Amino acid sequence: MADFSLEKDILEDKIKGLSDREIGNKYNVNLKFIEKSITKNLGINISNPVNTLSNPLKIIKKIVPKDFSLEQNTVWSFKSRGSWATHNGNYRGNWSPYIPRNILLKYSNEDDLVLDYFCGSGTTGVEAKLLNRNFIGIDINENAVKLANENADFLTKAADENVKFLEHSRVSIDFMVGDARNLDLINDNSIDLICSHPPYSNIINYTHNNKSDLSNYEVGDFLKEIEKVAKESYRVLKDNKYCSILIGDMRKNKNVIPLGFWTIDKYLKEGFVIKELIIKRQHNCKTTGFWYTNSIKFNFLLLAHEYLVIFKKSDKKKVKNHKSNNTEVSFSQYEKSKIKFIENNNIQQESTTVWIFEKKDWVNNTLNNLIKRYGNGSYSIYNDNPKKSSNLLIYFYDNNFSNFSKDFYNYLEKEGILAIICEDIRVDDNLVYSNPIYIEKYFNKDDKLKIKEIVVIQIKDAYNPNNKNSNLNINHKYLIIYKLNV
Ligand SMILES: C[S@@+](CC[C@H](N)C(=O)[O-])C[C@H]1O[C@@H](n2cnc3c(N)ncnc32)[C@H](O)[C@@H]1O
C-alpha cells in the first residue's frame, strides 16, 4: 500500500529545496522511493521540481560549449555534463549534451532530419536547433514532451560570430507524445539520423504505471519491446544513414546483466551493422572509501561505462563473422606481452568496470589485477601451456577459439574464474566487428558459465593524431569475466 502522506511530505520538502540525501535521512527512504514519489505526483521524474515547470521563454547567451572539439577516440569521457543553452541535469537520467552534439556533427548535415524517439527533456532537440538540423522528438510521457518544448523554446543572442545561428532558427523542432515501438506517423526511408537514449530496462522509472513506458519493463520483456523499436528504426531511416543509441549494463546481486550487448544484438538482427562502438565513461562512480572497500570485500566492480553504438543501415550485411583476418591482432598482442609480463602482487586494485592503463603496460596491469582479484593462489594463461585446474584461467581471444571453447573446462577448478581478453576490430567498409559481443552470445547458451563482469580497458596513449579518416581510433579493449558453475 502506498503511503500517500509520506509521498506528500517528500514532495513538499523537495519543493522547499531539501536534497535527496537530506530527505533520505529524514524519512529513512532510498533514492528510488524519492524518485517514485515525485514521478507519481508530478508525472515526471525530475530532481528539482522548483526550477523546471513553466519557465518563461529564455534568452540564451552561451550557445556553444567552451573549447569544444570532436571526439577522435572510441572512449568518450566528459568531466562536466555541459550547461550551455538550456541544458541542465534536472531530468533524471538525461544524457550529456556533448553526446548528441558529437553525433549530430559527425553523422548528419545542416538541414537534415534527425529523430530522437526517447527524447525525454529534449537534450537532442536543443542541440539540433543550435546546429541547424530539423528535428522530431518523441516521448511516451506528455510531461516530458512539455519540458522538452520548454527547453527548446529559446532565443539566442549569439555572441560568437562564427556561430551562424542567430535569433530565429530556420529549422523546425517538433516534440510529440508517441511510442518508439510504433512510428506510424513517420514515412519509410525518411530520416537522416536517429540519435536516441532508451531507458535501461527498469533502472530509472520515468512514469508511474504507464504500460507503454519501457522503463517499467523487466529485462526479458524490455528486450522484446526494444526489438520493435529496432525494427521501426530500420524502416524509417534512409539507406546508408546512421542510428545511434546509448545503453548500459545492469547489476543483479554480484553479477552483471549485459543489457548493452543484448540490446545491440537486437539492432543487429534487424539488419544494422556497427559503424562505431564507443565507450562512454560515467563519472558518478566512487573509486575510494566505502565503495572501494566493498568492491574488494564482495568482489564486484562498480559499473562505470555505457555503450554508445553508431549503427549503419546497410543494404546487405557486410560484417560476416568472427573469422575475419583481423582477429590475429589479439594474439600478437599476447605474444609480445609474454616477454614483458612480471607478476606484481602490490598492484593497486581496480574497483570500477573501466581500467585505464598506458599502452606499454596494459597487459601487465590487466593480468596482475586479475590475478590479485581472482587468482587465489593458482592461475594460468590458456595461450601458454595452461595448467590443469586453476582458480583463474586467462585467455587472449585468438584464432583458436573453437578449440578453446571445447576444452577450457579442463583448466579450471569448480567455481573457477575465466577471463577473456578481446577487442572490437575495424573491418571492411570502415565498419566494426565486435568480438566481445560474439563471445558473450556464444557462451550465453552455456548454463555452466555465469557472466560476472564486463570490464573496459582504456589505453591512455593510443590516440593517433595522424589518423585523418573519419573512423574513430579504437583505444579500448574488453575483459569478459565468467564464473564456472559446475
Ligand atoms: C533515458 S531517457 C531519455 C533522456 C533524454 N536523452 C534526455 O536527455 O532528456 C528515456 C526516455 O524514454 C521515454 N520512453 C519510455 N518508453 C517509451 C516509449 N515506448 N516510447 C517513447 N518514449 C519512451 C521515457 O519517458 C524517458 O523520457
Coordinates of C-alpha atoms and ligand atoms in Angstrom, one line a residue:
M1 CA 0.0 0.0 0.0
A2 CA 1.4 3.4 -0.9
D3 CA 1.8 5.8 2.0
F4 CA 0.3 9.0 0.4
S5 CA 1.1 11.3 3.4
L6 CA 4.8 10.3 3.2
E7 CA 4.8 10.9 -0.5
K8 CA 3.2 14.4 0.1
D9 CA 5.8 15.2 2.8
I10 CA 8.6 14.2 0.5
L11 CA 7.3 16.4 -2.3
E12 CA 6.8 19.4 0.0
D13 CA 10.4 19.0 1.3
K14 CA 11.6 18.7 -2.3
I15 CA 9.9 22.0 -3.2
K16 CA 11.4 23.6 -0.1
G17 CA 14.8 22.7 -1.6
L18 CA 15.9 19.8 0.6
S19 CA 18.4 17.5 -1.1
D20 CA 17.8 13.8 -1.9
R21 CA 20.2 12.9 0.8
E22 CA 18.5 15.0 3.4
I23 CA 15.1 13.6 2.5
G24 CA 16.5 10.1 2.5
N25 CA 17.9 10.6 6.1
K26 CA 14.7 12.3 7.4
Y27 CA 12.3 9.6 6.3
N28 CA 14.6 6.7 6.0
V29 CA 13.9 6.1 2.3
N30 CA 16.2 5.4 -0.7
L31 CA 16.6 7.5 -3.9
K32 CA 14.3 5.1 -5.8
F33 CA 11.5 5.8 -3.3
I34 CA 12.0 9.6 -3.6
E35 CA 12.0 9.4 -7.4
K36 CA 8.8 7.3 -7.3
S37 CA 7.0 9.8 -5.1
I38 CA 7.9 12.7 -7.4
T39 CA 7.1 10.8 -10.6
K40 CA 3.8 9.7 -9.3
N41 CA 2.7 13.1 -8.0
L42 CA 4.2 15.4 -10.7
G43 CA 4.0 12.9 -13.7
I44 CA 7.7 13.4 -14.4
N45 CA 11.0 12.2 -12.9
I46 CA 12.9 15.3 -12.1
S47 CA 15.4 16.1 -9.4
N48 CA 14.4 19.8 -8.9
P49 CA 10.6 20.4 -9.1
V50 CA 11.0 24.2 -8.5
N51 CA 13.1 25.2 -11.5
T52 CA 11.6 23.0 -14.1
L53 CA 8.0 23.8 -14.7
S54 CA 6.7 26.9 -16.5
N55 CA 9.9 28.7 -17.2
P56 CA 9.3 31.7 -19.5
L57 CA 11.0 32.0 -22.9
K58 CA 14.7 32.3 -22.3
I59 CA 17.3 34.3 -24.0
I60 CA 20.4 32.2 -24.2
K61 CA 23.9 33.7 -24.3
K62 CA 26.1 30.7 -24.1
I63 CA 25.2 28.6 -27.1
V64 CA 28.4 26.6 -27.7
P65 CA 30.4 24.6 -25.1
K66 CA 33.7 26.1 -24.3
D67 CA 36.8 24.6 -26.1
F68 CA 34.7 22.1 -27.9
S69 CA 36.4 19.6 -30.2
L70 CA 35.0 16.5 -31.8
E71 CA 35.9 13.2 -30.2
Q72 CA 38.6 11.2 -32.0
N73 CA 38.8 8.0 -30.0
T74 CA 36.3 5.3 -29.0
V75 CA 36.4 6.2 -25.3
W76 CA 34.4 9.3 -24.5
S77 CA 34.6 11.0 -21.2
F78 CA 33.1 14.3 -20.3
K79 CA 34.3 15.7 -16.9
S80 CA 31.3 18.1 -16.7
R81 CA 27.9 17.2 -18.2
G82 CA 27.6 20.5 -20.1
S83 CA 25.5 23.5 -19.2
W84 CA 25.4 25.7 -22.3
A85 CA 22.0 26.8 -23.8
T86 CA 19.2 25.4 -21.6
H87 CA 21.0 22.2 -20.7
N88 CA 20.9 21.0 -17.1
G89 CA 20.7 17.7 -15.2
N90 CA 17.3 18.1 -13.8
Y91 CA 15.5 15.4 -15.8
R92 CA 16.8 12.2 -14.2
G93 CA 19.0 10.1 -16.4
N94 CA 19.1 12.6 -19.2
W95 CA 22.3 12.5 -21.3
S96 CA 25.1 14.9 -21.5
P97 CA 24.6 17.3 -24.5
Y98 CA 28.2 16.6 -25.5
I99 CA 26.9 13.2 -26.8
P100 CA 24.2 14.3 -29.3
R101 CA 26.5 17.3 -30.2
N102 CA 29.2 15.0 -31.3
I103 CA 26.8 12.6 -33.1
L104 CA 24.9 15.3 -34.9
L105 CA 28.1 17.0 -36.1
K106 CA 29.8 13.7 -37.2
Y107 CA 26.8 11.8 -38.7
S108 CA 24.5 14.4 -40.1
N109 CA 24.5 17.7 -42.1
E110 CA 22.7 21.0 -41.7
D111 CA 19.0 20.9 -42.7
D112 CA 18.9 17.1 -42.3
L113 CA 16.0 15.5 -40.4
V114 CA 17.0 14.0 -37.0
L115 CA 14.8 11.7 -34.9
D116 CA 15.0 11.0 -31.1
Y117 CA 12.2 8.6 -30.2
F118 CA 13.1 8.6 -26.5
C119 CA 13.5 12.4 -26.3
G120 CA 12.9 12.9 -22.6
S121 CA 13.7 16.5 -21.7
G122 CA 14.8 17.4 -25.2
T123 CA 18.6 17.5 -25.0
T124 CA 19.0 16.2 -28.6
G125 CA 16.4 18.7 -29.8
V126 CA 18.2 21.6 -28.2
E127 CA 21.4 20.5 -30.0
A128 CA 19.5 20.0 -33.3
K129 CA 18.2 23.6 -33.0
L130 CA 21.7 25.0 -32.2
L131 CA 23.2 23.1 -35.1
N132 CA 20.5 23.8 -37.7
R133 CA 19.1 20.3 -38.1
N134 CA 15.4 19.7 -38.4
F135 CA 14.2 17.5 -35.6
I136 CA 11.4 15.2 -34.4
G137 CA 11.4 14.3 -30.7
I138 CA 9.0 11.6 -29.4
D139 CA 8.4 10.5 -25.8
I140 CA 5.7 8.4 -24.2
N141 CA 5.3 10.9 -21.3
E142 CA 3.3 14.1 -22.1
N143 CA 5.0 15.9 -19.2
A144 CA 8.5 15.1 -20.6
V145 CA 7.3 16.5 -24.0
K146 CA 6.1 19.7 -22.3
L147 CA 9.5 20.0 -20.6
A148 CA 11.3 19.3 -23.9
N149 CA 9.3 22.0 -25.6
E150 CA 10.2 24.5 -22.8
N151 CA 13.9 23.6 -23.0
A152 CA 14.0 24.1 -26.8
D153 CA 12.0 27.3 -26.6
F154 CA 14.7 29.9 -26.5
L155 CA 16.1 32.8 -28.5
T156 CA 19.8 33.4 -28.8
K157 CA 21.9 36.5 -28.7
A158 CA 24.8 34.9 -30.3
A159 CA 28.0 36.5 -29.0
D160 CA 30.2 34.4 -31.3
E161 CA 30.1 35.5 -34.9
N162 CA 31.3 32.1 -36.0
V163 CA 28.0 30.6 -34.9
K164 CA 25.6 31.0 -37.8
F165 CA 22.5 30.6 -35.7
L166 CA 21.0 33.9 -34.6
E167 CA 17.7 35.0 -33.2
H168 CA 15.5 32.9 -35.4
S169 CA 16.1 29.4 -36.2
R170 CA 15.4 28.3 -39.8
V171 CA 14.8 24.7 -38.9
S172 CA 11.7 23.0 -37.4
I173 CA 12.0 21.4 -34.0
D174 CA 8.9 19.3 -33.1
F175 CA 8.2 17.3 -30.0
M176 CA 5.3 15.0 -29.7
V177 CA 3.8 12.3 -27.5
G178 CA 4.2 8.9 -29.1
D179 CA 5.6 5.4 -28.8
A180 CA 9.0 4.4 -30.2
R181 CA 7.7 1.0 -31.0
N182 CA 5.2 2.3 -33.4
L183 CA 6.4 5.3 -35.6
D184 CA 3.4 5.2 -38.0
L185 CA 3.5 8.9 -38.5
I186 CA 7.0 8.7 -40.0
N187 CA 7.4 7.5 -43.6
D188 CA 9.8 4.7 -44.6
N189 CA 13.3 5.9 -45.5
S190 CA 12.7 9.5 -44.5
I191 CA 15.1 10.1 -41.5
D192 CA 18.7 11.2 -41.9
L193 CA 19.9 10.3 -38.4
I194 CA 18.5 8.6 -35.3
C195 CA 20.1 9.8 -32.1
S196 CA 18.4 8.4 -29.0
H197 CA 18.8 7.2 -25.4
P198 CA 16.4 4.5 -24.3
P199 CA 15.7 3.6 -20.7
Y200 CA 17.9 0.9 -19.4
S201 CA 15.1 -1.6 -18.6
N202 CA 13.8 -0.5 -15.2
I203 CA 16.9 1.1 -13.7
I204 CA 15.2 4.5 -13.6
N205 CA 11.4 4.7 -13.9
Y206 CA 10.2 7.7 -16.0
T207 CA 6.5 7.3 -15.4
H208 CA 4.2 5.8 -12.8
N209 CA 2.4 2.6 -14.1
N210 CA 2.4 3.6 -17.7
K211 CA 2.2 0.3 -19.6
S212 CA 3.8 1.7 -22.7
D213 CA 6.8 3.1 -20.9
L214 CA 9.7 0.7 -21.5
S215 CA 11.3 1.8 -18.2
N216 CA 8.6 -0.2 -16.5
Y217 CA 9.7 -3.5 -18.1
E218 CA 12.0 -6.2 -16.6
V219 CA 14.9 -7.2 -18.8
G220 CA 13.3 -10.1 -20.8
D221 CA 10.2 -8.1 -21.8
F222 CA 12.3 -4.9 -22.3
L223 CA 14.4 -6.7 -24.9
K224 CA 11.2 -8.0 -26.7
E225 CA 10.0 -4.4 -26.9
I226 CA 13.3 -2.9 -27.9
E227 CA 13.3 -5.3 -30.8
K228 CA 10.2 -3.5 -32.1
V229 CA 12.0 -0.1 -31.7
A230 CA 14.9 -1.5 -33.7
K231 CA 12.6 -2.7 -36.5
E232 CA 10.9 0.7 -36.7
S233 CA 14.4 2.4 -36.7
Y234 CA 15.4 0.3 -39.7
R235 CA 12.2 1.2 -41.5
V236 CA 12.2 5.0 -41.1
L237 CA 16.0 5.5 -41.7
K238 CA 17.3 6.3 -45.1
D239 CA 19.7 3.8 -46.6
N240 CA 23.4 4.1 -45.6
K241 CA 22.5 6.6 -42.8
Y242 CA 23.2 6.2 -39.1
C243 CA 21.2 5.3 -36.0
S244 CA 22.9 5.9 -32.6
I245 CA 21.8 4.7 -29.2
L246 CA 23.3 4.9 -25.7
I247 CA 22.7 1.9 -23.5
G248 CA 24.3 0.5 -20.3
D249 CA 24.5 -2.8 -18.4
M250 CA 22.8 -3.7 -15.1
R251 CA 23.9 -5.5 -12.0
K252 CA 22.0 -8.2 -10.2
N253 CA 23.5 -9.3 -7.0
K254 CA 27.1 -9.7 -7.7
N255 CA 26.7 -10.5 -11.4
V256 CA 26.4 -8.2 -14.4
I257 CA 23.4 -8.4 -16.8
P258 CA 24.9 -7.5 -20.2
L259 CA 21.9 -5.4 -21.3
G260 CA 24.1 -3.3 -23.5
F261 CA 25.3 -6.3 -25.7
W262 CA 21.8 -7.8 -25.7
T263 CA 20.2 -4.5 -26.9
I264 CA 22.9 -4.1 -29.6
D265 CA 22.2 -7.6 -30.7
K266 CA 18.5 -6.7 -31.3
Y267 CA 19.5 -3.9 -33.7
L268 CA 22.0 -6.2 -35.5
K269 CA 19.2 -8.7 -36.0
E270 CA 17.1 -6.1 -37.8
G271 CA 19.9 -5.7 -40.4
F272 CA 22.0 -2.8 -38.9
V273 CA 25.8 -3.1 -38.9
I274 CA 28.1 -1.3 -36.5
K275 CA 29.9 1.8 -37.7
E276 CA 31.4 2.6 -34.2
L277 CA 31.2 1.1 -30.8
I278 CA 32.0 3.8 -28.3
I279 CA 32.5 3.5 -24.6
K280 CA 31.0 6.4 -22.6
R281 CA 32.6 6.6 -19.2
Q282 CA 30.5 7.5 -16.2
H283 CA 31.9 9.8 -13.6
N284 CA 29.4 9.2 -10.8
C285 CA 31.3 6.2 -9.6
K286 CA 33.3 6.2 -6.4
T287 CA 36.8 4.7 -6.6
T288 CA 37.7 5.3 -3.0
G289 CA 36.4 4.8 0.5
F290 CA 33.2 2.8 1.1
W291 CA 32.7 1.6 -2.5
Y292 CA 36.4 0.7 -2.9
T293 CA 36.4 -1.4 0.2
N294 CA 33.1 -3.1 -0.7
S295 CA 34.2 -3.8 -4.2
I296 CA 37.2 -5.8 -2.9
K297 CA 35.3 -7.4 0.0
F298 CA 32.3 -8.6 -2.0
N299 CA 34.3 -9.0 -5.2
F300 CA 32.4 -6.9 -7.7
L301 CA 33.2 -3.8 -9.8
L302 CA 31.2 -0.6 -9.9
L303 CA 29.5 -0.1 -13.3
A304 CA 31.4 2.9 -14.8
H305 CA 30.7 2.7 -18.6
E306 CA 27.9 2.6 -21.1
Y307 CA 27.9 1.7 -24.8
L308 CA 27.2 4.4 -27.4
V309 CA 26.6 2.5 -30.7
I310 CA 26.5 4.1 -34.1
F311 CA 24.7 1.6 -36.4
K312 CA 24.6 2.0 -40.1
K313 CA 21.6 1.0 -42.3
S314 CA 23.4 -1.1 -44.8
D315 CA 21.7 -2.8 -47.8
K316 CA 23.4 -6.1 -47.0
K317 CA 25.3 -7.5 -44.1
K318 CA 28.9 -6.7 -44.7
V319 CA 30.3 -7.8 -41.4
K320 CA 30.1 -11.5 -41.7
N321 CA 31.6 -13.5 -38.9
H322 CA 34.4 -13.6 -36.3
K323 CA 36.8 -15.4 -38.6
S324 CA 38.0 -12.1 -40.0
N325 CA 41.7 -11.9 -40.7
N326 CA 42.0 -9.1 -38.2
T327 CA 41.3 -11.3 -35.1
E328 CA 45.0 -12.1 -35.1
V329 CA 45.6 -8.7 -33.6
S330 CA 44.7 -10.1 -30.1
F331 CA 47.1 -13.0 -30.5
S332 CA 50.1 -11.0 -31.5
Q333 CA 49.5 -8.7 -28.5
Y334 CA 49.7 -11.6 -26.2
E335 CA 52.9 -12.9 -28.0
K336 CA 54.5 -9.5 -27.3
S337 CA 53.3 -9.4 -23.7
K338 CA 54.8 -12.8 -22.9
I339 CA 58.1 -11.2 -22.8
K340 CA 57.0 -8.4 -20.6
F341 CA 54.7 -9.9 -18.0
I342 CA 56.0 -9.5 -14.5
E343 CA 53.9 -10.7 -11.6
N344 CA 53.4 -7.9 -9.1
N345 CA 51.4 -8.6 -6.0
N346 CA 51.5 -5.0 -4.8
I347 CA 49.4 -3.6 -7.6
Q348 CA 46.6 -1.1 -6.8
Q349 CA 43.4 -3.0 -7.4
E350 CA 40.8 -1.5 -9.8
S351 CA 37.3 -1.1 -8.4
T352 CA 35.2 0.0 -11.4
T353 CA 34.5 -1.5 -14.8
V354 CA 36.9 0.9 -16.5
W355 CA 40.6 0.2 -16.2
I356 CA 42.8 2.9 -17.6
F357 CA 46.4 1.9 -18.5
E358 CA 49.2 3.1 -20.7
K359 CA 49.9 1.2 -23.8
K360 CA 53.2 0.0 -22.6
D361 CA 51.9 -1.7 -19.5
W362 CA 48.2 -2.5 -20.1
V363 CA 48.9 -6.3 -20.4
N364 CA 50.9 -6.3 -17.2
N365 CA 48.4 -4.3 -15.2
T366 CA 45.5 -6.2 -16.5
L367 CA 47.0 -9.6 -15.7
N368 CA 48.1 -8.5 -12.3
N369 CA 44.7 -7.1 -11.4
L370 CA 43.0 -10.3 -12.5
I371 CA 45.5 -12.5 -10.6
K372 CA 45.1 -10.4 -7.4
R373 CA 41.3 -10.3 -7.5
Y374 CA 40.5 -13.8 -8.7
G375 CA 43.8 -15.9 -8.7
N376 CA 43.6 -17.2 -5.2
G377 CA 46.9 -18.9 -5.4
S378 CA 46.7 -20.5 -8.9
Y379 CA 46.2 -19.1 -12.4
S380 CA 47.2 -19.9 -15.9
I381 CA 47.1 -18.4 -19.3
Y382 CA 45.4 -20.6 -21.9
N383 CA 47.6 -19.4 -24.8
D384 CA 50.7 -20.5 -23.0
N385 CA 50.8 -24.2 -21.9
P386 CA 48.0 -23.9 -19.3
K387 CA 48.0 -25.9 -16.1
K388 CA 45.1 -28.2 -15.3
S389 CA 42.6 -27.0 -12.7
S390 CA 43.5 -23.4 -11.9
N391 CA 41.3 -21.0 -10.0
L392 CA 41.7 -18.4 -12.7
L393 CA 42.1 -19.1 -16.5
I394 CA 43.1 -16.2 -18.7
Y395 CA 42.5 -16.4 -22.4
F396 CA 43.6 -13.9 -25.1
Y397 CA 40.9 -14.3 -27.8
D398 CA 42.5 -15.7 -30.9
N399 CA 42.0 -17.9 -34.0
N400 CA 42.0 -20.9 -31.8
F401 CA 38.6 -20.0 -30.2
S402 CA 36.8 -23.1 -31.4
N403 CA 39.2 -25.4 -29.7
F404 CA 39.3 -23.2 -26.6
S405 CA 35.5 -23.3 -26.3
K406 CA 35.6 -27.1 -26.2
D407 CA 38.3 -27.7 -23.7
F408 CA 38.7 -24.7 -21.4
Y409 CA 36.8 -26.6 -18.6
N410 CA 39.8 -28.9 -18.2
Y411 CA 41.9 -26.0 -17.0
L412 CA 39.5 -24.6 -14.4
E413 CA 38.6 -25.6 -10.9
K414 CA 35.0 -25.9 -9.9
E415 CA 33.7 -22.3 -9.4
G416 CA 36.9 -21.0 -11.1
I417 CA 37.0 -17.7 -13.0
L418 CA 37.5 -17.5 -16.8
A419 CA 38.7 -14.1 -18.1
I420 CA 38.7 -13.5 -21.8
I421 CA 40.7 -10.5 -23.2
C422 CA 39.2 -9.4 -26.5
E423 CA 38.5 -6.3 -28.7
D424 CA 36.4 -4.7 -31.4
I425 CA 38.1 -4.7 -34.7
R426 CA 37.8 -2.5 -37.8
V427 CA 36.7 -4.4 -40.8
D428 CA 35.9 -3.7 -44.5
D429 CA 34.0 -0.6 -45.4
N430 CA 35.1 1.2 -42.2
L431 CA 32.8 -0.9 -40.1
V432 CA 33.4 -2.5 -36.7
Y433 CA 33.1 -6.2 -35.8
S434 CA 32.7 -6.7 -32.1
N435 CA 34.4 -9.9 -30.8
P436 CA 33.1 -9.3 -27.3
I437 CA 29.5 -9.3 -28.4
Y438 CA 30.2 -12.5 -30.4
I439 CA 31.8 -14.2 -27.4
E440 CA 29.1 -13.2 -25.0
K441 CA 26.5 -14.6 -27.4
Y442 CA 28.4 -17.8 -27.8
F443 CA 28.7 -18.6 -24.1
N444 CA 25.3 -17.3 -23.3
K445 CA 23.9 -20.7 -24.3
D446 CA 26.2 -22.4 -21.8
D447 CA 24.5 -22.6 -18.3
K448 CA 27.7 -23.6 -16.7
L449 CA 29.2 -20.2 -17.3
K450 CA 27.7 -17.2 -15.4
I451 CA 28.9 -13.7 -16.6
K452 CA 30.3 -11.8 -13.7
E453 CA 31.8 -8.6 -15.2
I454 CA 32.4 -6.8 -18.4
V455 CA 35.4 -4.6 -18.0
V456 CA 36.7 -2.0 -20.5
I457 CA 40.4 -1.4 -20.7
Q458 CA 41.1 2.1 -21.9
I459 CA 44.5 2.5 -23.5
K460 CA 45.5 6.0 -22.5
D461 CA 48.1 6.9 -25.1
A462 CA 46.7 5.0 -28.1
Y463 CA 45.5 8.1 -30.0
N464 CA 47.0 8.5 -33.4
P465 CA 46.8 12.2 -34.4
N466 CA 47.7 11.3 -38.0
N467 CA 44.5 9.3 -38.3
K468 CA 42.8 11.6 -40.8
N469 CA 40.0 9.3 -41.9
S470 CA 36.5 9.6 -40.4
N471 CA 36.8 6.5 -38.3
L472 CA 37.3 6.8 -34.6
N473 CA 40.6 5.4 -33.2
I474 CA 39.8 2.2 -31.3
N475 CA 41.5 2.8 -27.9
H476 CA 39.8 0.2 -25.7
K477 CA 39.7 -3.5 -25.2
Y478 CA 37.4 -5.7 -23.1
L479 CA 37.7 -8.3 -20.4
I480 CA 34.8 -10.6 -20.1
I481 CA 34.8 -12.4 -16.8
Y482 CA 32.8 -15.6 -16.1
K483 CA 32.4 -17.8 -13.2
L484 CA 32.2 -21.6 -13.8
N485 CA 29.3 -23.2 -12.0
V486 CA 29.6 -27.0 -12.1
Ligands
LIG1 C1 16.9 7.9 -20.8 S1 15.5 8.8 -21.0 C2 15.9 9.9 -22.3 C3 16.6 11.2 -21.8 C4 16.9 12.1 -22.9 N1 18.1 11.7 -23.7 C5 17.3 13.5 -22.2 O1 18.4 13.9 -22.4 O2 16.4 14.1 -21.6 C6 14.4 7.7 -21.8 C7 13.1 8.3 -22.1 O3 12.3 7.3 -22.8 C8 10.9 7.5 -22.6 N2 10.2 6.3 -23.0 C9 10.0 5.2 -22.4 N3 9.2 4.3 -23.1 C10 9.0 4.9 -24.3 C11 8.3 4.5 -25.4 N4 7.7 3.3 -25.6 N5 8.3 5.4 -26.5 C12 8.8 6.6 -26.4 N6 9.4 7.1 -25.3 C13 9.5 6.2 -24.2 C14 10.9 7.9 -21.1 O4 9.7 8.6 -20.8 C15 12.2 8.7 -21.0 O5 11.9 10.1 -21.1

